[in-house]
Amino acid sequence: MTGPRPMEILIPASNEAGLIDSCLVALLAATPPESGAVGVTVIANGCHDATAARACAFRDAFAHKGWVLRVIELAQGSKIAALNIGEADLPPEAIRVYLDADVTVSPRLLIRLHAALDAAVPLYASGRPRITGQGGVARAYARLWARLPFMSHGVPGCGIFAVNPAGRARWGRFPDLISDDGFVRLHFAPQERIAVPEPYDWPVAEGLGALVRVRGRQDAGMRELARLHPELLAREDKPPLGARGAARLALRDPLGFAVYGAVALGVRMKPAPDGWSRGR
């Protein structure tokens, strides 16, 4: 196509009435890409709260910005179903941004993602996560998590990732998998993943029990990917932590290391949950 590509932002949201406002306010403050054509779709799935109503209240504000806000309500609580239904009517030439409802973007993240992905070759991109937590346990875990090789190297794409049309053509509908973000990221070789130097805030779960549930779910998601799509794992570029790396982390942040170790031990002691775990 000629000219800048439009951008479509998809936000699956399940019982996120307490967080969707912050997510949408951050988008309203974002610098638009040069194309100016931006659509935002909130897919409220399986909600028993006011997530959809709170999102609908932003329609006029987005219209004033020149963006289109759609709100879709699904009875089924499924992130994968939400993604597939949210994508159904999107223009194929659009750059697609997949955004968790608890994430807040910085003002220039969208324009930098658009610039990075406005190309004919398949590409994947994300920003620089600022991992946050409110309670003491969550803050300690977040500090340690941010220093792990997976987060400090490469393009993890936690909470937000984006692909261009050529990249989106690499798979069809989202399959019924736990790790939708891992599934997408591993459709791209390391050299096809772009780290945009703009931040976004990504919160971890609060409390030890919630961290164990979410971490167990993350681990189960990667095991599922390895079992069902072993060909994708060849594109993993996560460097190993190793004994020396673990020792350095323990010396640098003993409390964070202790909390992280407690979460890892808790995951080993209990089976992974059957459903998607949000932890709040």
XYZ file of C-alpha atoms in Angstrom:
280
model
C 0.000 0.000 0.000
C 1.025 3.638 -0.382
C 1.016 6.075 2.520
C 1.267 5.348 6.234
C -0.604 2.339 7.507
C -3.539 2.646 9.910
C -3.181 1.274 13.426
C -5.632 -0.929 15.301
C -5.327 -1.475 19.055
C -7.028 -4.512 20.605
C -7.664 -4.640 24.356
C -9.144 -7.882 25.725
C -10.543 -7.081 29.163
C -12.095 -9.414 31.738
C -13.435 -7.734 34.897
C -11.079 -4.773 34.488
C -13.445 -1.985 35.641
C -10.822 -0.806 38.114
C -8.060 -0.526 35.499
C -9.592 0.135 32.081
C -9.865 3.879 32.754
C -6.104 4.227 33.286
C -5.400 2.193 30.160
C -7.692 4.330 27.978
C -6.603 7.649 29.515
C -2.997 6.763 28.614
C -4.052 6.033 25.021
C -5.852 9.377 24.828
C -2.618 11.093 25.877
C -0.590 9.221 23.252
C 0.911 10.956 20.249
C -0.908 9.610 17.179
C 1.034 8.026 14.313
C 1.463 10.065 11.159
C -1.404 8.248 9.472
C -3.816 9.614 12.062
C -6.077 6.606 11.448
C -6.310 4.728 14.738
C -8.961 2.334 15.982
C -9.275 1.026 19.526
C -11.329 -2.093 20.282
C -12.095 -3.119 23.850
C -13.398 -6.686 24.062
C -15.057 -7.137 27.455
C -15.203 -10.902 27.922
C -16.851 -12.792 30.747
C -17.268 -9.626 32.788
C -19.360 -9.375 35.944
C -18.502 -5.743 36.518
C -18.745 -2.413 34.663
C -15.756 -2.914 32.327
C -17.829 -2.418 29.156
C -19.777 0.538 30.521
C -16.617 2.304 31.664
C -15.005 1.758 28.280
C -18.106 3.058 26.469
C -17.888 6.266 28.485
C -14.690 7.119 26.568
C -16.306 7.117 23.108
C -16.721 10.884 22.885
C -13.171 11.541 24.082
C -11.729 9.220 21.435
C -13.989 10.703 18.765
C -12.706 14.164 19.713
C -9.165 12.868 19.228
C -10.176 11.558 15.811
C -9.902 7.901 16.801
C -12.628 5.261 16.673
C -13.461 3.345 19.861
C -15.400 0.088 19.628
C -16.591 -1.874 22.647
C -17.572 -5.520 22.168
C -19.175 -7.571 24.944
C -18.747 -11.351 25.096
C -20.418 -13.624 27.614
C -17.518 -16.080 27.365
C -14.512 -15.309 29.539
C -11.751 -16.116 27.051
C -8.852 -13.919 25.991
C -8.338 -15.987 22.843
C -12.003 -15.687 21.832
C -11.811 -11.962 22.550
C -8.783 -11.551 20.281
C -10.342 -13.514 17.424
C -13.663 -11.655 17.578
C -11.952 -8.295 18.002
C -9.853 -8.891 14.899
C -12.701 -10.141 12.715
C -13.506 -6.869 10.949
C -10.177 -5.058 11.085
C -8.600 -3.760 7.862
C -5.898 -6.191 6.707
C -3.469 -3.341 5.968
C -3.454 -2.147 9.601
C -0.611 -2.438 12.076
C -2.040 -4.321 15.062
C -1.269 -3.596 18.676
C -2.289 -6.140 21.327
C -2.611 -4.384 24.680
C -3.484 -5.770 28.118
C -6.054 -3.715 30.007
C -3.756 -3.258 33.020
C -0.972 -1.684 30.948
C -0.469 2.075 30.597
C 1.530 3.273 27.595
C 3.862 6.250 27.560
C 2.947 9.145 25.234
C 5.309 8.264 22.368
C 5.124 4.481 22.422
C 2.424 4.142 19.758
C 4.071 6.496 17.278
C 7.399 4.699 17.710
C 5.748 1.287 17.267
C 4.070 2.542 14.104
C 7.317 3.893 12.682
C 9.141 0.641 13.461
C 6.483 -1.537 11.818
C 5.620 0.549 8.764
C 7.500 -1.813 6.458
C 6.778 -4.542 3.911
C 8.802 -7.278 5.633
C 7.325 -9.209 8.604
C 8.125 -7.493 11.898
C 7.211 -7.637 15.588
C 7.789 -4.839 18.106
C 7.258 -3.857 21.701
C 8.395 -1.158 24.103
C 10.473 -1.125 27.261
C 8.504 -2.556 30.205
C 8.620 -0.841 33.571
C 7.575 -3.675 35.859
C 5.611 -2.351 38.808
C 4.017 -3.638 42.017
C 2.088 -2.002 44.828
C 2.778 -4.183 47.874
C 6.176 -5.059 49.284
C 6.117 -8.627 47.966
C 5.079 -7.502 44.499
C 7.742 -4.775 44.391
C 10.467 -7.206 45.428
C 9.350 -9.733 42.817
C 9.143 -7.013 40.149
C 12.700 -5.843 40.851
C 14.096 -9.337 40.455
C 11.920 -10.169 37.445
C 13.170 -7.068 35.607
C 16.775 -8.278 35.985
C 16.220 -11.753 34.563
C 17.808 -12.361 31.137
C 14.415 -12.798 29.460
C 13.368 -9.301 30.500
C 16.705 -7.499 30.197
C 17.608 -8.922 26.755
C 15.638 -9.110 23.537
C 12.013 -8.053 23.136
C 9.788 -9.877 25.652
C 6.548 -8.099 24.693
C 4.900 -8.574 28.100
C 1.613 -6.664 28.273
C 1.889 -5.087 24.825
C 3.200 -6.243 21.469
C 2.547 -5.223 17.890
C 2.925 -6.688 14.407
C 2.665 -5.338 10.898
C 0.421 -6.870 8.214
C 3.176 -9.074 6.783
C 3.888 -10.357 10.274
C 0.224 -10.949 11.071
C -0.040 -13.096 7.947
C 2.174 -15.724 9.600
C -0.757 -17.249 11.469
C -4.514 -17.390 11.088
C -6.920 -17.257 14.002
C -5.390 -17.351 17.455
C -5.348 -20.979 18.622
C -6.668 -21.951 22.034
C -3.388 -21.554 23.915
C -2.448 -20.158 27.303
C 0.456 -18.060 26.061
C -0.883 -15.892 23.246
C 2.054 -13.495 23.643
C 4.640 -16.279 23.481
C 2.875 -17.795 20.479
C 3.091 -14.524 18.568
C 6.632 -13.587 19.646
C 8.020 -16.948 18.567
C 6.560 -16.559 15.082
C 9.404 -14.097 14.568
C 13.138 -14.661 14.517
C 15.179 -12.530 16.948
C 16.299 -10.219 14.135
C 12.645 -9.588 13.240
C 11.792 -8.344 16.739
C 12.238 -4.633 17.349
C 12.766 -3.121 20.798
C 11.306 0.382 20.741
C 13.015 2.621 23.356
C 9.759 3.922 24.819
C 8.423 2.671 28.166
C 5.140 1.288 29.383
C 3.993 0.282 32.856
C 3.272 -3.430 33.364
C 2.118 -4.473 36.866
C 2.779 -7.852 38.416
C 0.175 -9.606 40.558
C -0.152 -8.593 44.197
C 0.624 -11.023 47.012
C 2.534 -14.284 47.153
C -0.462 -16.497 46.359
C -1.406 -14.456 43.287
C 2.194 -14.441 42.066
C 2.338 -18.229 42.381
C -0.894 -18.608 40.380
C 0.213 -16.280 37.594
C 3.752 -17.664 37.432
C 2.349 -21.198 37.289
C 0.139 -20.140 34.429
C 3.084 -18.579 32.583
C 5.183 -21.710 32.988
C 2.283 -23.923 31.871
C 1.836 -21.736 28.808
C 5.422 -22.218 27.696
C 5.231 -25.977 28.297
C 2.077 -26.074 26.190
C 3.804 -24.178 23.379
C 6.746 -26.568 23.485
C 4.381 -29.542 23.277
C 2.037 -28.269 20.560
C 4.388 -26.050 18.547
C 7.948 -27.300 19.093
C 9.024 -25.664 15.834
C 8.491 -22.230 17.402
C 10.937 -22.872 20.236
C 13.816 -22.797 17.742
C 13.308 -19.005 17.606
C 13.714 -18.547 21.360
C 16.684 -16.318 22.162
C 16.394 -16.176 25.945
C 19.902 -16.466 27.434
C 20.193 -18.878 30.380
C 20.538 -17.437 33.864
C 23.002 -20.060 35.101
C 24.427 -20.526 38.586
C 26.677 -17.476 38.356
C 23.854 -15.282 37.168
C 21.643 -16.480 40.002
C 24.409 -15.800 42.516
C 24.844 -12.250 41.198
C 21.116 -11.601 41.493
C 21.042 -12.987 45.037
C 23.917 -10.721 46.105
C 22.460 -7.675 44.411
C 18.923 -8.070 45.741
C 18.611 -10.689 48.516
C 14.975 -9.841 49.293
C 13.898 -9.912 45.657
C 15.730 -13.184 45.133
C 14.066 -14.698 48.203
C 10.592 -13.681 47.016
C 11.290 -14.944 43.512
C 12.553 -18.237 44.922
C 9.478 -18.567 47.133
C 7.225 -18.064 44.106
C 9.180 -20.658 42.104
C 8.920 -23.119 44.993
C 5.199 -22.466 45.303
C 4.723 -23.225 41.609
C 6.480 -26.578 41.999
C 4.342 -27.497 44.999
C 0.953 -26.942 43.388
C -0.457 -27.865 39.970
C -0.912 -25.186 37.332
C -4.426 -23.664 37.274
C -6.838 -24.698 34.542
C -8.011 -21.208 33.644
C -6.313 -17.949 32.811
C -5.021 -16.327 36.017
C -5.079 -12.587 36.384
C -4.057 -12.586 40.029
C -6.166 -9.634 41.171
